[in-house]
Amino acid sequence: MTAATQPEPSAPGPSLTQQGTLLLLVRHGETPTTGMVLPGRAPGLHLSERGRAQAARVAERLAGLPVSALYSSPLERARETAEPTAAGTGLEVHREPGLLECDFGDWTGSAIADLNVLPEWQTVQHSPSTFQFPNGESFTEMHDRIVGSLSALCAAHPGGVVVCFSHADPIKAAVAHALGTPLDLFQRITISPGSVSAVQFVDGQAASVLMVNSHSEPLSRLRPQ
Protein backbone atom coordinates (compact mmCIF):
# COMPACT_ATOMS: atom_id res chain seq x y z
CA MET A 1 0.00 0.00 0.00
CA THR A 2 1.47 3.37 -0.99
CA ALA A 3 1.48 6.41 1.22
CA ALA A 4 -1.19 7.94 -0.96
CA THR A 5 -3.59 5.09 -0.31
CA GLN A 6 -2.94 4.57 3.39
CA PRO A 7 -5.98 5.28 5.54
CA GLU A 8 -5.84 8.36 7.69
CA PRO A 9 -5.53 7.74 11.43
CA SER A 10 -8.90 7.74 13.09
CA ALA A 11 -9.65 10.64 15.38
CA PRO A 12 -9.30 9.78 19.06
CA GLY A 13 -12.56 9.07 20.82
CA PRO A 14 -13.76 11.15 23.75
CA SER A 15 -11.90 10.70 27.00
CA LEU A 16 -13.69 9.17 29.97
CA THR A 17 -13.94 12.61 31.54
CA GLN A 18 -15.52 13.96 28.37
CA GLN A 19 -17.98 11.04 28.41
CA GLY A 20 -18.94 12.05 31.91
CA THR A 21 -19.75 10.01 34.97
CA LEU A 22 -22.50 7.46 34.55
CA LEU A 23 -24.62 6.78 37.64
CA LEU A 24 -26.81 3.70 37.67
CA LEU A 25 -29.52 3.98 40.31
CA VAL A 26 -30.82 0.55 41.31
CA ARG A 27 -33.86 0.11 43.51
CA HIS A 28 -33.54 -2.86 45.85
CA GLY A 29 -35.42 -6.04 45.00
CA GLU A 30 -38.78 -7.01 46.41
CA THR A 31 -39.25 -7.88 50.06
CA PRO A 32 -42.15 -9.74 51.72
CA THR A 33 -43.79 -6.38 52.52
CA THR A 34 -43.23 -4.48 49.26
CA GLY A 35 -46.35 -2.51 48.32
CA MET A 36 -48.05 -3.27 51.64
CA VAL A 37 -45.99 -1.59 54.36
CA LEU A 38 -43.94 1.58 54.63
CA PRO A 39 -40.78 0.01 56.07
CA GLY A 40 -38.60 3.11 56.09
CA ARG A 41 -35.33 2.59 57.92
CA ALA A 42 -36.50 -0.19 60.22
CA PRO A 43 -33.79 -2.88 60.33
CA GLY A 44 -34.21 -6.58 59.64
CA LEU A 45 -36.12 -6.47 56.33
CA HIS A 46 -34.61 -8.86 53.78
CA LEU A 47 -35.22 -9.69 50.13
CA SER A 48 -37.85 -12.22 49.17
CA GLU A 49 -37.08 -15.04 46.75
CA ARG A 50 -38.33 -12.85 43.91
CA GLY A 51 -36.20 -9.99 45.20
CA ARG A 52 -33.09 -12.17 45.13
CA ALA A 53 -33.86 -13.12 41.54
CA GLN A 54 -34.21 -9.42 40.67
CA ALA A 55 -30.83 -8.73 42.28
CA ALA A 56 -29.23 -11.48 40.20
CA ARG A 57 -30.81 -10.05 37.07
CA VAL A 58 -29.26 -6.63 37.75
CA ALA A 59 -25.83 -8.26 37.94
CA GLU A 60 -26.44 -10.08 34.65
CA ARG A 61 -27.46 -6.87 32.92
CA LEU A 62 -24.25 -5.15 34.02
CA ALA A 63 -22.06 -7.66 32.16
CA GLY A 64 -19.64 -5.91 29.82
CA LEU A 65 -19.98 -2.54 31.54
CA PRO A 66 -16.74 -1.16 33.04
CA VAL A 67 -18.06 -0.55 36.55
CA SER A 68 -15.82 1.68 38.66
CA ALA A 69 -17.45 1.46 42.07
CA LEU A 70 -20.46 0.11 43.99
CA TYR A 71 -22.32 1.99 46.70
CA SER A 72 -25.33 0.94 48.74
CA SER A 73 -27.77 2.23 51.28
CA PRO A 74 -26.84 0.66 54.63
CA LEU A 75 -30.21 -1.13 54.88
CA GLU A 76 -30.20 -4.91 54.44
CA ARG A 77 -32.51 -5.04 51.43
CA ALA A 78 -30.27 -2.69 49.44
CA ARG A 79 -27.02 -4.40 50.44
CA GLU A 80 -28.46 -7.82 49.56
CA THR A 81 -29.44 -6.47 46.13
CA ALA A 82 -25.84 -5.34 45.63
CA GLU A 83 -24.31 -8.72 46.52
CA PRO A 84 -24.62 -10.45 43.11
CA THR A 85 -23.16 -7.39 41.41
CA ALA A 86 -20.26 -7.35 43.87
CA ALA A 87 -19.63 -11.02 43.16
CA GLY A 88 -19.76 -10.47 39.42
CA THR A 89 -17.49 -7.44 39.34
CA GLY A 90 -15.15 -8.31 42.20
CA LEU A 91 -15.73 -4.86 43.65
CA GLU A 92 -16.40 -3.99 47.27
CA VAL A 93 -19.78 -2.49 48.14
CA HIS A 94 -19.32 0.77 50.02
CA ARG A 95 -22.04 1.83 52.44
CA GLU A 96 -23.31 5.30 51.61
CA PRO A 97 -25.74 6.89 54.13
CA GLY A 98 -26.84 9.39 51.49
CA LEU A 99 -28.57 6.54 49.64
CA LEU A 100 -30.76 5.67 52.64
CA GLU A 101 -34.52 5.42 52.44
CA CYS A 102 -36.48 8.46 53.55
CA ASP A 103 -36.92 8.59 57.32
CA PHE A 104 -40.68 8.10 57.71
CA GLY A 105 -40.58 8.79 61.44
CA ASP A 106 -43.78 7.78 63.20
CA TRP A 107 -45.15 6.32 59.99
CA THR A 108 -42.40 3.69 59.83
CA GLY A 109 -43.91 0.21 59.64
CA SER A 110 -47.43 1.45 58.89
CA ALA A 111 -49.65 -0.38 56.45
CA ILE A 112 -50.04 1.62 53.25
CA ALA A 113 -53.77 0.82 53.21
CA ASP A 114 -54.09 2.62 56.56
CA LEU A 115 -52.07 5.60 55.39
CA ASN A 116 -54.12 5.94 52.20
CA VAL A 117 -57.16 7.17 54.16
CA LEU A 118 -55.28 9.91 56.01
CA PRO A 119 -55.71 13.49 54.75
CA GLU A 120 -51.93 13.88 54.94
CA TRP A 121 -51.52 11.16 52.33
CA GLN A 122 -52.90 13.53 49.70
CA THR A 123 -50.17 16.00 50.60
CA VAL A 124 -47.57 13.24 50.28
CA GLN A 125 -48.83 12.46 46.80
CA HIS A 126 -49.57 15.93 45.44
CA SER A 127 -47.54 18.48 47.44
CA PRO A 128 -44.61 16.47 48.82
CA SER A 129 -42.31 19.49 49.03
CA THR A 130 -44.50 20.83 51.85
CA PHE A 131 -44.59 17.62 53.89
CA GLN A 132 -42.45 16.36 56.73
CA PHE A 133 -43.07 12.93 58.24
CA PRO A 134 -43.94 13.17 61.94
CA ASN A 135 -40.64 12.93 63.84
CA GLY A 136 -38.97 12.07 60.54
CA GLU A 137 -37.52 13.59 57.40
CA SER A 138 -39.11 16.00 54.95
CA PHE A 139 -39.14 15.21 51.25
CA THR A 140 -37.04 18.33 50.68
CA GLU A 141 -34.42 17.05 53.12
CA MET A 142 -34.45 13.66 51.40
CA HIS A 143 -34.08 15.33 48.00
CA ASP A 144 -31.14 17.45 49.11
CA ARG A 145 -29.48 14.45 50.76
CA ILE A 146 -29.63 12.16 47.73
CA VAL A 147 -28.66 14.90 45.27
CA GLY A 148 -25.69 15.89 47.44
CA SER A 149 -24.60 12.28 47.81
CA LEU A 150 -24.71 11.62 44.07
CA SER A 151 -22.82 14.83 43.38
CA ALA A 152 -20.07 13.68 45.75
CA LEU A 153 -19.90 10.26 44.07
CA CYS A 154 -19.55 11.91 40.65
CA ALA A 155 -16.67 14.00 41.99
CA ALA A 156 -15.03 10.90 43.45
CA HIS A 157 -15.26 8.93 40.18
CA PRO A 158 -14.89 11.36 37.26
CA GLY A 159 -15.57 9.58 33.99
CA GLY A 160 -16.46 6.37 35.79
CA VAL A 161 -19.49 4.10 36.00
CA VAL A 162 -20.93 4.05 39.51
CA VAL A 163 -23.73 1.71 40.59
CA CYS A 164 -25.84 2.93 43.51
CA PHE A 165 -28.30 0.64 45.32
CA SER A 166 -31.03 2.67 46.98
CA HIS A 167 -34.79 2.99 47.47
CA ALA A 168 -37.79 4.17 45.49
CA ASP A 169 -38.37 7.68 46.85
CA PRO A 170 -34.72 8.78 46.87
CA ILE A 171 -34.24 7.50 43.32
CA LYS A 172 -37.42 9.25 42.17
CA ALA A 173 -36.16 12.48 43.72
CA ALA A 174 -32.75 12.09 42.04
CA VAL A 175 -34.31 11.40 38.64
CA ALA A 176 -36.69 14.34 39.02
CA HIS A 177 -33.76 16.60 39.86
CA ALA A 178 -31.82 15.42 36.82
CA LEU A 179 -34.86 16.04 34.62
CA GLY A 180 -35.42 19.50 36.08
CA THR A 181 -38.80 18.34 37.37
CA PRO A 182 -40.19 20.06 40.50
CA LEU A 183 -40.22 17.90 43.61
CA ASP A 184 -44.00 18.27 43.81
CA LEU A 185 -44.24 16.20 40.61
CA PHE A 186 -41.75 13.50 41.54
CA GLN A 187 -44.49 11.03 42.51
CA ARG A 188 -45.33 10.74 38.81
CA ILE A 189 -42.07 8.83 38.31
CA THR A 190 -42.29 5.06 38.77
CA ILE A 191 -39.31 3.22 40.24
CA SER A 192 -40.08 -0.49 40.59
CA PRO A 193 -38.17 -3.11 42.63
CA GLY A 194 -35.04 -4.29 40.87
CA SER A 195 -35.19 -1.50 38.30
CA VAL A 196 -32.26 0.50 36.95
CA SER A 197 -32.30 4.20 36.09
CA ALA A 198 -29.28 5.82 34.43
CA VAL A 199 -28.13 9.43 34.66
CA GLN A 200 -25.00 10.80 33.00
CA PHE A 201 -23.17 13.84 34.34
CA VAL A 202 -20.72 15.83 32.21
CA ASP A 203 -18.99 18.88 33.66
CA GLY A 204 -20.50 22.10 32.42
CA GLN A 205 -23.61 20.41 31.03
CA ALA A 206 -27.06 19.57 32.30
CA ALA A 207 -27.50 15.98 33.44
CA SER A 208 -28.73 13.49 30.84
CA VAL A 209 -31.32 10.92 31.92
CA LEU A 210 -30.60 7.88 29.76
CA MET A 211 -33.19 5.47 31.15
CA VAL A 212 -35.77 5.24 33.93
CA ASN A 213 -37.24 2.15 35.62
CA SER A 214 -35.57 -0.27 33.22
CA HIS A 215 -35.78 -4.03 33.83
CA SER A 216 -34.65 -5.94 30.78
CA GLU A 217 -32.10 -4.69 28.27
CA PRO A 218 -28.32 -5.15 28.71
CA LEU A 219 -26.66 -2.08 30.21
CA SER A 220 -23.35 -2.35 28.36
CA ARG A 221 -24.72 -0.16 25.57
CA LEU A 222 -24.67 2.80 27.95
CA ARG A 223 -20.85 2.93 27.82
CA PRO A 224 -19.58 1.37 24.55
CA GLN A 225 -16.00 0.10 24.71
XYZ file of C-alpha atoms in Angstrom, residues 50-195:
146
model
C -38.330 -12.851 43.908
C -36.198 -9.991 45.202
C -33.089 -12.170 45.130
C -33.862 -13.115 41.536
C -34.211 -9.420 40.671
C -30.826 -8.730 42.276
C -29.231 -11.485 40.201
C -30.808 -10.050 37.070
C -29.260 -6.633 37.753
C -25.832 -8.260 37.942
C -26.438 -10.075 34.646
C -27.461 -6.869 32.919
C -24.252 -5.147 34.017
C -22.062 -7.663 32.158
C -19.643 -5.906 29.825
C -19.983 -2.536 31.536
C -16.744 -1.155 33.039
C -18.060 -0.547 36.546
C -15.818 1.679 38.659
C -17.450 1.456 42.073
C -20.456 0.111 43.987
C -22.323 1.992 46.697
C -25.331 0.942 48.741
C -27.767 2.227 51.281
C -26.837 0.656 54.631
C -30.209 -1.131 54.884
C -30.197 -4.912 54.438
C -32.507 -5.036 51.435
C -30.267 -2.688 49.444
C -27.016 -4.404 50.445
C -28.465 -7.816 49.561
C -29.440 -6.465 46.132
C -25.844 -5.343 45.631
C -24.307 -8.723 46.520
C -24.622 -10.446 43.110
C -23.156 -7.386 41.406
C -20.265 -7.350 43.871
C -19.627 -11.023 43.163
C -19.758 -10.474 39.416
C -17.493 -7.435 39.345
C -15.147 -8.315 42.196
C -15.730 -4.857 43.653
C -16.401 -3.993 47.271
C -19.778 -2.493 48.136
C -19.315 0.767 50.023
C -22.042 1.826 52.443
C -23.313 5.301 51.609
C -25.740 6.889 54.126
C -26.840 9.394 51.489
C -28.569 6.542 49.642
C -30.763 5.667 52.642
C -34.521 5.422 52.437
C -36.481 8.458 53.548
C -36.920 8.594 57.323
C -40.679 8.097 57.706
C -40.577 8.789 61.438
C -43.780 7.777 63.200
C -45.153 6.325 59.986
C -42.401 3.688 59.832
C -43.906 0.208 59.636
C -47.429 1.447 58.893
C -49.652 -0.384 56.446
C -50.045 1.616 53.246
C -53.769 0.822 53.209
C -54.094 2.619 56.557
C -52.068 5.602 55.386
C -54.123 5.943 52.201
C -57.157 7.167 54.159
C -55.283 9.911 56.007
C -55.712 13.494 54.751
C -51.932 13.875 54.942
C -51.520 11.157 52.330
C -52.895 13.526 49.698
C -50.170 16.000 50.605
C -47.568 13.238 50.282
C -48.830 12.462 46.796
C -49.565 15.928 45.438
C -47.537 18.484 47.442
C -44.615 16.466 48.822
C -42.308 19.487 49.026
C -44.503 20.825 51.845
C -44.595 17.624 53.891
C -42.447 16.358 56.733
C -43.067 12.926 58.238
C -43.944 13.167 61.942
C -40.644 12.932 63.837
C -38.972 12.074 60.538
C -37.519 13.588 57.398
C -39.111 15.996 54.954
C -39.136 15.212 51.251
C -37.043 18.328 50.681
C -34.422 17.048 53.118
C -34.448 13.662 51.403
C -34.081 15.329 48.005
C -31.145 17.449 49.109
C -29.485 14.455 50.756
C -29.633 12.155 47.728
C -28.661 14.900 45.273
C -25.691 15.890 47.441
C -24.598 12.282 47.810
C -24.709 11.616 44.068
C -22.821 14.828 43.376
C -20.070 13.681 45.748
C -19.900 10.262 44.067
C -19.547 11.913 40.653
C -16.675 14.002 41.985
C -15.031 10.905 43.447
C -15.261 8.926 40.179
C -14.885 11.357 37.258
C -15.566 9.581 33.994
C -16.463 6.374 35.786
C -19.485 4.098 36.001
C -20.929 4.050 39.512
C -23.726 1.706 40.587
C -25.838 2.926 43.509
C -28.300 0.644 45.320
C -31.031 2.669 46.980
C -34.791 2.995 47.474
C -37.791 4.175 45.489
C -38.369 7.678 46.848
C -34.718 8.782 46.874
C -34.245 7.495 43.323
C -37.418 9.246 42.173
C -36.158 12.481 43.719
C -32.752 12.088 42.036
C -34.310 11.396 38.636
C -36.690 14.340 39.016
C -33.760 16.603 39.864
C -31.817 15.419 36.817
C -34.858 16.037 34.616
C -35.416 19.497 36.076
C -38.802 18.343 37.371
C -40.188 20.057 40.495
C -40.221 17.903 43.610
C -43.998 18.268 43.810
C -44.236 16.197 40.609
C -41.747 13.499 41.544
C -44.485 11.032 42.512
C -45.326 10.742 38.810
C -42.067 8.827 38.308
C -42.288 5.060 38.771
C -39.306 3.217 40.245
C -40.079 -0.492 40.594
C -38.171 -3.105 42.632
C -35.038 -4.288 40.867
C -35.191 -1.496 38.296
